[in-house]
Amino acid sequence: MIAVLAGDGIGPEITVQAVRVLQAVAQIEGFTLEFEEALVGGAAYDATGHPLPPETLDLCKRSDAVLFGAVGGPKWDTVQPASMRPEVGALLPLRKELGLFANLRPAILYPALAEASALRADIVRDGLDILVVRELTGGMYFGSPKGRSEDGLSAVDTCRYSVGEIDRIARVAFEAASRRGKKLCSVDKANVLETSRLWREVVCQVAEDYPDVELTHMLVDNCAMQLVREPRQFDVIVTENMFGDILSDEAAMLTGSLGMLPSASLGSGKAGLFEPIHGTAPDIAGKDLANPLATILSAALLLRYSLGKESAAQRIERAVKATLDAGHRTADIAAAGSKTIGTAEMADHVLNALRATA
Ligand code: IPM
Ligand code: MG
């Protein structure tokens, strides 16, 4: 069973399209999927007073995978206490409670979209395929102490990492690298931070188990620069939670649009959470303007990682590529002045492409 948590803003419009695509591919491949919807984020807060109601968490724990839209928006930015806001009150506890410590964010530049990249054509002409492996349940997001001093004049967040937490994410990254280009770049701030020095030590130890993978280390500020200077030097990047949050947005933009990129959050078992890396885009919510491809591609990752349906996953990825090759564009990936289509129509094209190759 797949839990569908649409959330806020454009969340409902994009997840509904991803579910249509999942149903279609299941039919083509001859298996059945069951879906159950639940409230999350601002929508859940408005309905129940909590952004992650216990029923929603229960459903996720019982499911084989979670398809997640996006949560948050201006309406809830001032909710008090801050721990009840959709992002920190729903998404972060969901990741923690489900033990999803490994976040895979593939940044792939589709040749058809080279024009939409933020980089010069000569830098991205030969395509880009970078995998950011972000640690997702540690670091400054979760470390304690965290909060305000009694007088309100100072605040603290704590960055903490244990050897075990670093070891397990490093293994995920080495495994991924050994199945791809065999290059792993570990990103840290070891010239300043003690957690980064520990990070580096542990990653070096784990490297001994993966002699076929070439390991390099890079400071995070340099990595931010290298990503725009010469992105093709990267294969897999592994980094801690906060650096990964920032670098994955940067890597995404190199590929043209945040609207294109999926993500998979995995733990030690097969169950995972799959979501587009973009947010709720409140400015275009409800207008049939959002690009559904990141969520549709997240559904492909769901089939691959949680359900073991590799050929169905590849069918979706091929259908997305065919849709782009045919020139269909939502506004976020369209060249200035060219024709654009809406969310539902974009998904219709993916469905047609799926059926055409069935
Ligand atoms: C992401 C988002 C989240 C994060 C926010 C919404 C809490 O930016 O998934 O990248 O920082 O992890
Ligand atoms: Mg982010």
CSV table of C-alpha atoms and ligand atoms in Angstrom, one decimal:
chain,number,residue,atom,x,y,z
A,1,MET,CA,0.0,0.0,0.0
A,2,ILE,CA,1.2,3.5,-0.9
A,3,ALA,CA,0.4,6.4,1.4
A,4,VAL,CA,-0.3,9.5,-0.5
A,5,LEU,CA,0.3,12.7,1.4
A,6,ALA,CA,-0.5,15.6,-0.9
A,7,GLY,CA,0.0,18.5,1.5
A,8,ASP,CA,-0.3,22.1,0.6
A,9,GLY,CA,0.0,24.6,-2.2
A,10,ILE,CA,0.7,22.8,-5.5
A,11,GLY,CA,1.0,19.5,-3.6
A,12,PRO,CA,-2.5,18.1,-4.4
A,13,GLU,CA,-2.3,19.0,-8.1
A,14,ILE,CA,1.0,17.3,-8.7
A,15,THR,CA,0.5,14.2,-6.6
A,16,VAL,CA,-2.8,13.4,-8.3
A,17,GLN,CA,-1.0,13.3,-11.6
A,18,ALA,CA,1.8,11.1,-10.2
A,19,VAL,CA,-0.9,8.7,-8.9
A,20,ARG,CA,-2.5,8.6,-12.4
A,21,VAL,CA,0.9,7.7,-13.9
A,22,LEU,CA,1.5,5.0,-11.2
A,23,GLN,CA,-1.9,3.5,-11.9
A,24,ALA,CA,-1.2,3.5,-15.7
A,25,VAL,CA,2.2,1.9,-15.4
A,26,ALA,CA,0.9,-0.8,-13.0
A,27,GLN,CA,-1.8,-1.7,-15.5
A,28,ILE,CA,0.7,-1.9,-18.3
A,29,GLU,CA,3.1,-4.1,-16.3
A,30,GLY,CA,0.2,-6.2,-14.9
A,31,PHE,CA,0.4,-5.5,-11.1
A,32,THR,CA,-1.9,-3.7,-8.8
A,33,LEU,CA,-1.2,-0.8,-6.5
A,34,GLU,CA,-3.3,0.4,-3.5
A,35,PHE,CA,-3.3,4.0,-2.4
A,36,GLU,CA,-4.5,5.6,0.8
A,37,GLU,CA,-4.6,9.3,1.3
A,38,ALA,CA,-3.9,11.2,4.5
A,39,LEU,CA,-3.6,14.8,5.7
A,40,VAL,CA,-0.3,16.4,6.2
A,41,GLY,CA,1.2,19.9,6.7
A,42,GLY,CA,-0.9,23.1,6.8
A,43,ALA,CA,-4.0,21.2,5.5
A,44,ALA,CA,-3.7,18.8,8.5
A,45,TYR,CA,-3.0,21.6,10.9
A,46,ASP,CA,-6.2,23.4,9.8
A,47,ALA,CA,-8.3,20.3,10.0
A,48,THR,CA,-6.9,18.7,13.1
A,49,GLY,CA,-4.7,21.2,14.9
A,50,HIS,CA,-1.5,19.2,14.1
A,51,PRO,CA,0.6,19.2,10.9
A,52,LEU,CA,1.4,15.4,11.4
A,53,PRO,CA,-1.7,13.8,12.9
A,54,PRO,CA,-1.1,10.4,14.6
A,55,GLU,CA,-3.4,8.7,12.0
A,56,THR,CA,-1.1,10.0,9.2
A,57,LEU,CA,2.1,8.8,10.9
A,58,ASP,CA,0.5,5.4,11.5
A,59,LEU,CA,-0.6,5.1,7.9
A,60,CYS,CA,3.0,5.9,6.8
A,61,LYS,CA,4.5,3.3,9.2
A,62,ARG,CA,2.1,0.7,7.8
A,63,SER,CA,2.7,1.5,4.2
A,64,ASP,CA,5.3,0.2,1.7
A,65,ALA,CA,6.1,3.7,0.6
A,66,VAL,CA,5.0,7.3,1.0
A,67,LEU,CA,4.3,9.6,-2.0
A,68,PHE,CA,4.7,13.1,-0.7
A,69,GLY,CA,3.7,16.4,-2.3
A,70,ALA,CA,4.9,19.4,-0.4
A,71,VAL,CA,4.0,21.2,2.8
A,72,GLY,CA,4.0,24.8,4.1
A,73,GLY,CA,3.0,28.2,2.9
A,74,PRO,CA,2.6,31.8,4.0
A,75,LYS,CA,-0.6,31.0,5.8
A,76,TRP,CA,1.3,28.9,8.4
A,77,ASP,CA,4.6,30.8,8.6
A,78,THR,CA,3.5,32.5,11.8
A,79,VAL,CA,1.9,29.6,13.5
A,80,GLN,CA,3.0,29.4,17.2
A,81,PRO,CA,4.8,27.5,18.6
A,82,ALA,CA,7.1,27.2,15.6
A,83,SER,CA,7.3,23.4,16.1
A,84,MET,CA,3.7,23.3,14.8
A,85,ARG,CA,4.6,24.8,11.4
A,86,PRO,CA,4.2,22.3,8.5
A,87,GLU,CA,8.0,22.0,7.6
A,88,VAL,CA,9.3,21.4,11.1
A,89,GLY,CA,6.1,19.9,12.5
A,90,ALA,CA,5.4,17.4,9.7
A,91,LEU,CA,8.2,16.8,7.3
A,92,LEU,CA,11.1,16.6,9.7
A,93,PRO,CA,9.4,14.3,12.3
A,94,LEU,CA,8.2,12.1,9.4
A,95,ARG,CA,11.7,11.6,8.2
A,96,LYS,CA,12.9,11.0,11.8
A,97,GLU,CA,10.1,8.6,12.8
A,98,LEU,CA,10.4,6.6,9.6
A,99,GLY,CA,14.2,6.4,10.1
A,100,LEU,CA,14.8,7.8,6.6
A,101,PHE,CA,18.5,8.8,7.0
A,102,ALA,CA,19.5,8.7,3.4
A,103,ASN,CA,18.2,11.3,0.9
A,104,LEU,CA,19.0,10.7,-2.7
A,105,ARG,CA,18.7,13.7,-5.0
A,106,PRO,CA,19.6,12.9,-8.6
A,107,ALA,CA,20.3,16.1,-10.7
A,108,ILE,CA,20.0,15.1,-14.3
A,109,LEU,CA,20.1,17.5,-17.2
A,110,TYR,CA,17.9,16.3,-20.0
A,111,PRO,CA,19.5,17.3,-23.3
A,112,ALA,CA,16.1,18.7,-24.4
A,113,LEU,CA,16.3,21.2,-21.5
A,114,ALA,CA,19.9,22.4,-21.9
A,115,GLU,CA,18.5,25.8,-22.8
A,116,ALA,CA,16.7,26.0,-19.4
A,117,SER,CA,20.0,25.5,-17.4
A,118,ALA,CA,21.3,28.4,-15.4
A,119,LEU,CA,24.7,27.6,-16.9
A,120,ARG,CA,26.2,28.5,-20.2
A,121,ALA,CA,25.5,26.1,-23.0
A,122,ASP,CA,29.2,25.1,-23.4
A,123,ILE,CA,29.4,23.9,-19.8
A,124,VAL,CA,26.3,21.7,-19.9
A,125,ARG,CA,26.3,20.7,-23.5
A,126,ASP,CA,27.3,17.1,-22.9
A,127,GLY,CA,24.7,16.7,-20.1
A,128,LEU,CA,24.9,16.4,-16.4
A,129,ASP,CA,24.2,13.5,-14.1
A,130,ILE,CA,25.1,14.2,-10.4
A,131,LEU,CA,23.7,12.3,-7.4
A,132,VAL,CA,23.6,14.2,-4.2
A,133,VAL,CA,23.4,11.9,-1.2
A,134,ARG,CA,22.2,13.9,1.7
A,135,GLU,CA,22.3,12.8,5.4
A,136,LEU,CA,18.7,13.4,6.5
A,137,THR,CA,18.1,12.7,10.2
A,138,GLY,CA,21.1,14.3,11.9
A,139,GLY,CA,23.1,17.5,12.1
A,140,MET,CA,21.8,20.9,12.9
A,141,TYR,CA,18.2,20.0,12.0
A,142,PHE,CA,17.9,17.7,14.9
A,143,GLY,CA,20.7,18.3,17.4
A,144,SER,CA,19.9,19.5,20.9
A,145,PRO,CA,20.1,21.9,22.7
A,146,LYS,CA,18.0,24.0,20.3
A,147,GLY,CA,16.0,27.1,21.1
A,148,ARG,CA,16.0,30.6,22.6
A,149,SER,CA,17.5,31.7,25.8
A,150,GLU,CA,15.1,32.8,28.5
A,151,ASP,CA,15.7,36.5,28.0
A,152,GLY,CA,15.1,36.0,24.2
A,153,LEU,CA,18.5,37.6,23.4
A,154,SER,CA,20.2,34.6,22.0
A,155,ALA,CA,19.4,31.4,20.2
A,156,VAL,CA,21.1,28.0,19.7
A,157,ASP,CA,21.1,25.1,17.2
A,158,THR,CA,23.4,22.2,17.7
A,159,CYS,CA,25.3,20.3,15.0
A,160,ARG,CA,25.9,16.8,16.3
A,161,TYR,CA,27.0,13.6,14.4
A,162,SER,CA,27.8,10.2,15.7
A,163,VAL,CA,30.2,7.7,14.0
A,164,GLY,CA,27.3,5.4,13.4
A,165,GLU,CA,25.3,8.1,11.6
A,166,ILE,CA,28.2,9.0,9.3
A,167,ASP,CA,29.2,5.4,8.7
A,168,ARG,CA,25.7,4.4,7.4
A,169,ILE,CA,25.2,7.3,5.1
A,170,ALA,CA,28.8,6.9,3.7
A,171,ARG,CA,28.0,3.3,2.9
A,172,VAL,CA,24.8,4.3,1.0
A,173,ALA,CA,26.9,6.8,-1.0
A,174,PHE,CA,29.8,4.4,-1.7
A,175,GLU,CA,27.2,1.7,-2.9
A,176,ALA,CA,25.6,4.3,-5.2
A,177,ALA,CA,29.0,5.4,-6.6
A,178,SER,CA,30.1,1.8,-7.2
A,179,ARG,CA,27.0,1.3,-9.3
A,180,ARG,CA,27.6,4.6,-11.3
A,181,GLY,CA,30.7,6.5,-12.3
A,182,LYS,CA,32.8,5.2,-9.3
A,183,LYS,CA,33.6,8.7,-8.1
A,184,LEU,CA,32.6,9.9,-4.6
A,185,CYS,CA,33.1,13.5,-3.4
A,186,SER,CA,32.6,13.9,0.4
A,187,VAL,CA,31.7,17.5,1.2
A,188,ASP,CA,32.4,19.0,4.6
A,189,LYS,CA,33.8,22.0,6.4
A,190,ALA,CA,36.7,20.2,8.1
A,191,ASN,CA,38.8,23.4,8.3
A,192,VAL,CA,36.3,24.8,10.9
A,193,LEU,CA,33.9,22.2,12.3
A,194,GLU,CA,34.6,19.3,14.6
A,195,THR,CA,31.6,17.3,13.2
A,196,SER,CA,33.2,17.7,9.8
A,197,ARG,CA,36.6,16.4,11.0
A,198,LEU,CA,34.8,13.3,12.4
A,199,TRP,CA,32.8,13.0,9.1
A,200,ARG,CA,36.0,12.9,7.1
A,201,GLU,CA,37.7,10.3,9.4
A,202,VAL,CA,34.7,8.0,9.2
A,203,VAL,CA,34.2,8.4,5.4
A,204,CYS,CA,37.9,7.5,5.0
A,205,GLN,CA,37.5,4.4,7.1
A,206,VAL,CA,34.4,3.3,5.1
A,207,ALA,CA,36.4,3.9,1.9
A,208,GLU,CA,38.6,0.9,2.7
A,209,ASP,CA,35.6,-1.3,2.0
A,210,TYR,CA,35.2,0.2,-1.5
A,211,PRO,CA,38.6,0.1,-3.2
A,212,ASP,CA,37.0,0.5,-6.6
A,213,VAL,CA,35.5,3.9,-5.8
A,214,GLU,CA,37.7,7.0,-6.0
A,215,LEU,CA,37.1,9.2,-2.9
A,216,THR,CA,37.8,12.9,-2.8
A,217,HIS,CA,37.1,15.5,-0.1
A,218,MET,CA,35.9,19.0,-0.8
A,219,LEU,CA,35.1,21.9,1.5
A,220,VAL,CA,31.5,23.0,1.2
A,221,ASP,CA,32.2,26.6,0.0
A,222,ASN,CA,34.5,25.3,-2.7
A,223,CYS,CA,31.9,22.7,-3.7
A,224,ALA,CA,29.3,25.4,-4.1
A,225,MET,CA,31.7,27.2,-6.4
A,226,GLN,CA,32.8,24.1,-8.3
A,227,LEU,CA,29.2,23.1,-9.0
A,228,VAL,CA,28.7,26.2,-11.2
A,229,ARG,CA,32.3,26.3,-12.5
A,230,GLU,CA,32.7,22.7,-13.7
A,231,PRO,CA,29.8,20.5,-12.6
A,232,ARG,CA,30.8,17.6,-14.8
A,233,GLN,CA,33.6,16.8,-12.4
A,234,PHE,CA,31.0,15.3,-10.0
A,235,ASP,CA,29.5,11.9,-10.0
A,236,VAL,CA,28.2,11.3,-6.4
A,237,ILE,CA,28.4,13.9,-3.7
A,238,VAL,CA,27.8,12.8,0.0
A,239,THR,CA,27.3,15.4,2.6
A,240,GLU,CA,25.6,16.2,5.9
A,241,ASN,CA,22.0,17.4,6.3
A,242,MET,CA,22.3,21.2,6.1
A,243,PHE,CA,25.1,21.3,3.4
A,244,GLY,CA,23.0,18.7,1.4
A,245,ASP,CA,19.9,20.9,1.6
A,246,ILE,CA,21.8,23.8,0.1
A,247,LEU,CA,23.9,22.0,-2.4
A,248,SER,CA,21.0,20.0,-3.8
A,249,ASP,CA,19.0,23.1,-4.6
A,250,GLU,CA,22.1,24.4,-6.4
A,251,ALA,CA,22.6,21.2,-8.3
A,252,ALA,CA,19.0,21.2,-9.2
A,253,MET,CA,19.1,24.6,-10.7
A,254,LEU,CA,22.0,23.6,-13.0
A,255,THR,CA,19.6,21.1,-14.6
A,256,GLY,CA,17.1,23.8,-15.6
A,257,SER,CA,14.3,23.7,-13.0
A,258,LEU,CA,13.5,22.7,-9.5
A,259,GLY,CA,10.3,21.5,-11.1
A,260,MET,CA,12.2,18.5,-12.7
A,261,LEU,CA,13.9,16.9,-9.8
A,262,PRO,CA,12.7,14.0,-7.7
A,263,SER,CA,14.1,12.6,-4.4
A,264,ALA,CA,14.0,9.4,-2.5
A,265,SER,CA,14.4,9.2,1.3
A,266,LEU,CA,15.4,5.8,2.5
A,267,GLY,CA,16.2,4.0,5.8
A,268,SER,CA,17.6,0.6,6.6
A,269,GLY,CA,14.5,-1.2,5.1
A,270,LYS,CA,12.8,-0.9,1.8
A,271,ALA,CA,10.0,1.6,2.8
A,272,GLY,CA,10.8,5.1,1.7
A,273,LEU,CA,9.4,8.5,1.2
A,274,PHE,CA,9.4,10.0,-2.3
A,275,GLU,CA,8.9,13.7,-3.0
A,276,PRO,CA,9.8,16.4,-5.5
A,277,ILE,CA,12.6,18.5,-4.2
A,278,HIS,CA,10.7,21.7,-4.8
A,279,GLY,CA,8.2,23.3,-2.3
A,280,THR,CA,4.6,24.3,-2.3
A,281,ALA,CA,4.9,27.2,-4.8
A,282,PRO,CA,2.0,29.1,-3.2
A,283,ASP,CA,2.1,31.8,-5.9
A,284,ILE,CA,1.0,29.3,-8.6
A,285,ALA,CA,-1.1,26.9,-6.4
A,286,GLY,CA,-4.4,25.9,-7.8
A,287,LYS,CA,-3.8,27.4,-11.2
A,288,ASP,CA,-2.8,24.3,-13.2
A,289,LEU,CA,0.6,25.8,-13.8
A,290,ALA,CA,3.0,23.6,-11.8
A,291,ASN,CA,5.3,21.1,-13.4
A,292,PRO,CA,4.3,17.6,-12.3
A,293,LEU,CA,7.4,15.9,-13.6
A,294,ALA,CA,9.4,16.0,-10.4
A,295,THR,CA,6.6,14.2,-8.6
A,296,ILE,CA,6.1,11.8,-11.5
A,297,LEU,CA,9.8,11.0,-11.5
A,298,SER,CA,9.6,10.6,-7.7
A,299,ALA,CA,6.9,7.9,-8.3
A,300,ALA,CA,9.4,6.2,-10.6
A,301,LEU,CA,12.0,6.2,-7.7
A,302,LEU,CA,9.2,4.8,-5.4
A,303,LEU,CA,8.7,1.8,-7.8
A,304,ARG,CA,12.5,1.3,-8.0
A,305,TYR,CA,13.5,1.5,-4.4
A,306,SER,CA,10.5,0.5,-2.3
A,307,LEU,CA,8.6,-1.8,-4.6
A,308,GLY,CA,11.4,-3.4,-6.6
A,309,LYS,CA,9.7,-2.6,-9.9
A,310,GLU,CA,12.7,-1.6,-12.0
A,311,SER,CA,11.1,-2.0,-15.4
A,312,ALA,CA,8.0,0.1,-14.4
A,313,ALA,CA,10.3,2.8,-13.1
A,314,GLN,CA,12.3,2.8,-16.3
A,315,ARG,CA,9.0,3.0,-18.3
A,316,ILE,CA,8.1,6.2,-16.5
A,317,GLU,CA,11.5,7.7,-17.0
A,318,ARG,CA,11.4,7.0,-20.7
A,319,ALA,CA,8.0,8.4,-21.0
A,320,VAL,CA,9.1,11.7,-19.3
A,321,LYS,CA,12.1,11.9,-21.6
A,322,ALA,CA,9.9,11.3,-24.7
A,323,THR,CA,7.5,14.0,-23.4
A,324,LEU,CA,10.3,16.5,-23.2
A,325,ASP,CA,11.8,15.4,-26.5
A,326,ALA,CA,8.4,16.1,-28.1
A,327,GLY,CA,8.7,19.7,-26.9
A,328,HIS,CA,6.0,19.8,-24.3
A,329,ARG,CA,6.8,22.4,-21.6
A,330,THR,CA,5.3,23.8,-18.5
A,331,ALA,CA,6.1,27.4,-17.8
A,332,ASP,CA,9.1,26.7,-15.6
A,333,ILE,CA,11.1,24.9,-18.3
A,334,ALA,CA,9.9,26.8,-21.4
A,335,ALA,CA,12.1,29.1,-23.4
A,336,ALA,CA,10.9,32.8,-23.2
A,337,GLY,CA,7.9,33.4,-25.5
A,338,SER,CA,7.3,29.7,-26.4
A,339,LYS,CA,4.1,27.8,-25.9
A,340,THR,CA,3.4,26.4,-22.5
A,341,ILE,CA,0.9,23.8,-21.1
A,342,GLY,CA,-0.6,23.2,-17.7
A,343,THR,CA,0.0,20.5,-15.0
A,344,ALA,CA,-2.7,18.1,-16.2
A,345,GLU,CA,-1.9,18.4,-19.9
A,346,MET,CA,1.8,17.7,-19.1
A,347,ALA,CA,0.8,14.5,-17.2
A,348,ASP,CA,-1.5,13.6,-20.1
A,349,HIS,CA,1.5,13.6,-22.4
A,350,VAL,CA,3.4,11.4,-20.1
A,351,LEU,CA,0.5,9.0,-20.0
A,352,ASN,CA,0.2,9.0,-23.8
A,353,ALA,CA,3.9,8.3,-24.0
A,354,LEU,CA,3.6,5.4,-21.5
A,355,ARG,CA,0.8,3.8,-23.5
A,356,ALA,CA,2.5,4.4,-26.8
A,357,THR,CA,5.4,2.1,-25.7
A,358,ALA,CA,3.3,-0.4,-23.9
B,1,IPM,C1,14.1,20.0,1.6
B,1,IPM,C2,13.4,21.2,2.2
B,1,IPM,C3,13.2,20.9,3.7
B,1,IPM,C4,14.6,20.7,4.3
B,1,IPM,C5,12.4,21.9,4.5
B,1,IPM,C6,11.0,22.2,3.9
B,1,IPM,C7,12.3,21.6,6.0
B,1,IPM,O1,14.1,22.4,2.0
B,1,IPM,O2,13.5,18.9,1.6
B,1,IPM,O3,15.1,20.2,1.0
B,1,IPM,O4,15.3,21.7,4.7
B,1,IPM,O5,15.0,19.5,4.4
B,2,MG,MG,15.7,22.2,0.7
